Amino acid sequence: MRVVRASVRAPGRSAVAVLACATLVLAGCSGVAGGAAGTGDGDGPRTLTVLAAASLTDVLGPVAESFEAAHEGVTVETSFSSSSTVVQQVNEGAPADVVALAGEASLEPLEQERRSGPVTLFATNQLEIAVPPDNPAGVTGLDSLAEEGLRLVVCAEQVPCGAATLALFEQEGLSPAIASYENDVRAALTKVELGEADAGLVYRTDVAAAGDRVRGIEIPGERNVVNRYPAVAVSEQELAQAFVDHLLSAQVQGQLVDAGFGEAPAAGAGSR
């Protein structure tokens, strides 16, 4: 059975130790913070822990299920937060086997000694404008975002969707007033869903996942910014690299495309 843990803020070092112990107890295994999260030997029960970007919340469930189906006795635990928080957690010793992030730059702070395999680029994503279903502010595109009085929410600059938003504004020469900066892309989307914002810059996959709770206004490809998604094993467990490789399988690539992601970059993999 797959376990999905809620998004959390980056804990301090003492909190990480507590989190590690709780996670290991939950998985029915033993270990220490900073070690591999995956446990079990041979064909017995094994647990694989994947920490991932918030924008992967909806699609990673089916990916984990297909991996479990192909590996009898394996349970995949997934936890979602901003990419910067995921990296901080791993650097501070939180148990994990794989990290999957939104944006190559977000991987740079991950300490080299934490990496146990090559970096694999498995998907791309682009920004889209999310507005409430009735679009009360009459947003029609990027140029509308600079209109006076518009309540615009974006991601904080230190997370990938925020960095992409900043790059977009600089590229287009836009300087809109920002009502709030959110910790991750799902927080920005929620503000729009609740009617607390007239527009939000999120990923197109988040608009798709929201269904009829928001309306999406596409940004033309020639004006948009593309984020490439990296994944890397962060433990020596054999299953960790197997999961990373699974992200490039035809099955998973199809699931990602169905969710609104772009296919893996042509090179397929890279390293830092």
PDB file of C-alpha atoms in Angstrom, residues 132-133 151 187-198 213-214:
ATOM      1  CA  PRO A 132     -11.674  32.045 -11.001  1.00  0.00           C
ATOM      2  CA  PRO A 133     -14.267  30.333 -13.219  1.00  0.00           C
ATOM      3  CA  ARG A 151      -5.080  40.856  -7.167  1.00  0.00           C
ATOM      4  CA  ALA A 187      -0.700  27.473  -2.440  1.00  0.00           C
ATOM      5  CA  ALA A 188      -0.925  30.020  -5.262  1.00  0.00           C
ATOM      6  CA  LEU A 189      -3.558  27.934  -7.025  1.00  0.00           C
ATOM      7  CA  THR A 190      -5.603  27.617  -3.828  1.00  0.00           C
ATOM      8  CA  LYS A 191      -5.803  31.410  -3.497  1.00  0.00           C
ATOM      9  CA  VAL A 192      -7.432  31.549  -6.932  1.00  0.00           C
ATOM     10  CA  GLU A 193      -9.748  28.617  -6.195  1.00  0.00           C
ATOM     11  CA  LEU A 194     -10.988  30.346  -3.029  1.00  0.00           C
ATOM     12  CA  GLY A 195     -11.588  33.653  -4.833  1.00  0.00           C
ATOM     13  CA  GLU A 196      -8.894  35.364  -2.774  1.00  0.00           C
ATOM     14  CA  ALA A 197      -7.051  36.362  -5.954  1.00  0.00           C
ATOM     15  CA  ASP A 198      -8.132  37.555  -9.399  1.00  0.00           C
ATOM     16  CA  ARG A 213     -12.495  25.164  -9.972  1.00  0.00           C
ATOM     17  CA  VAL A 214     -10.453  27.590 -12.071  1.00  0.00           C
TER      18      VAL A 214
END
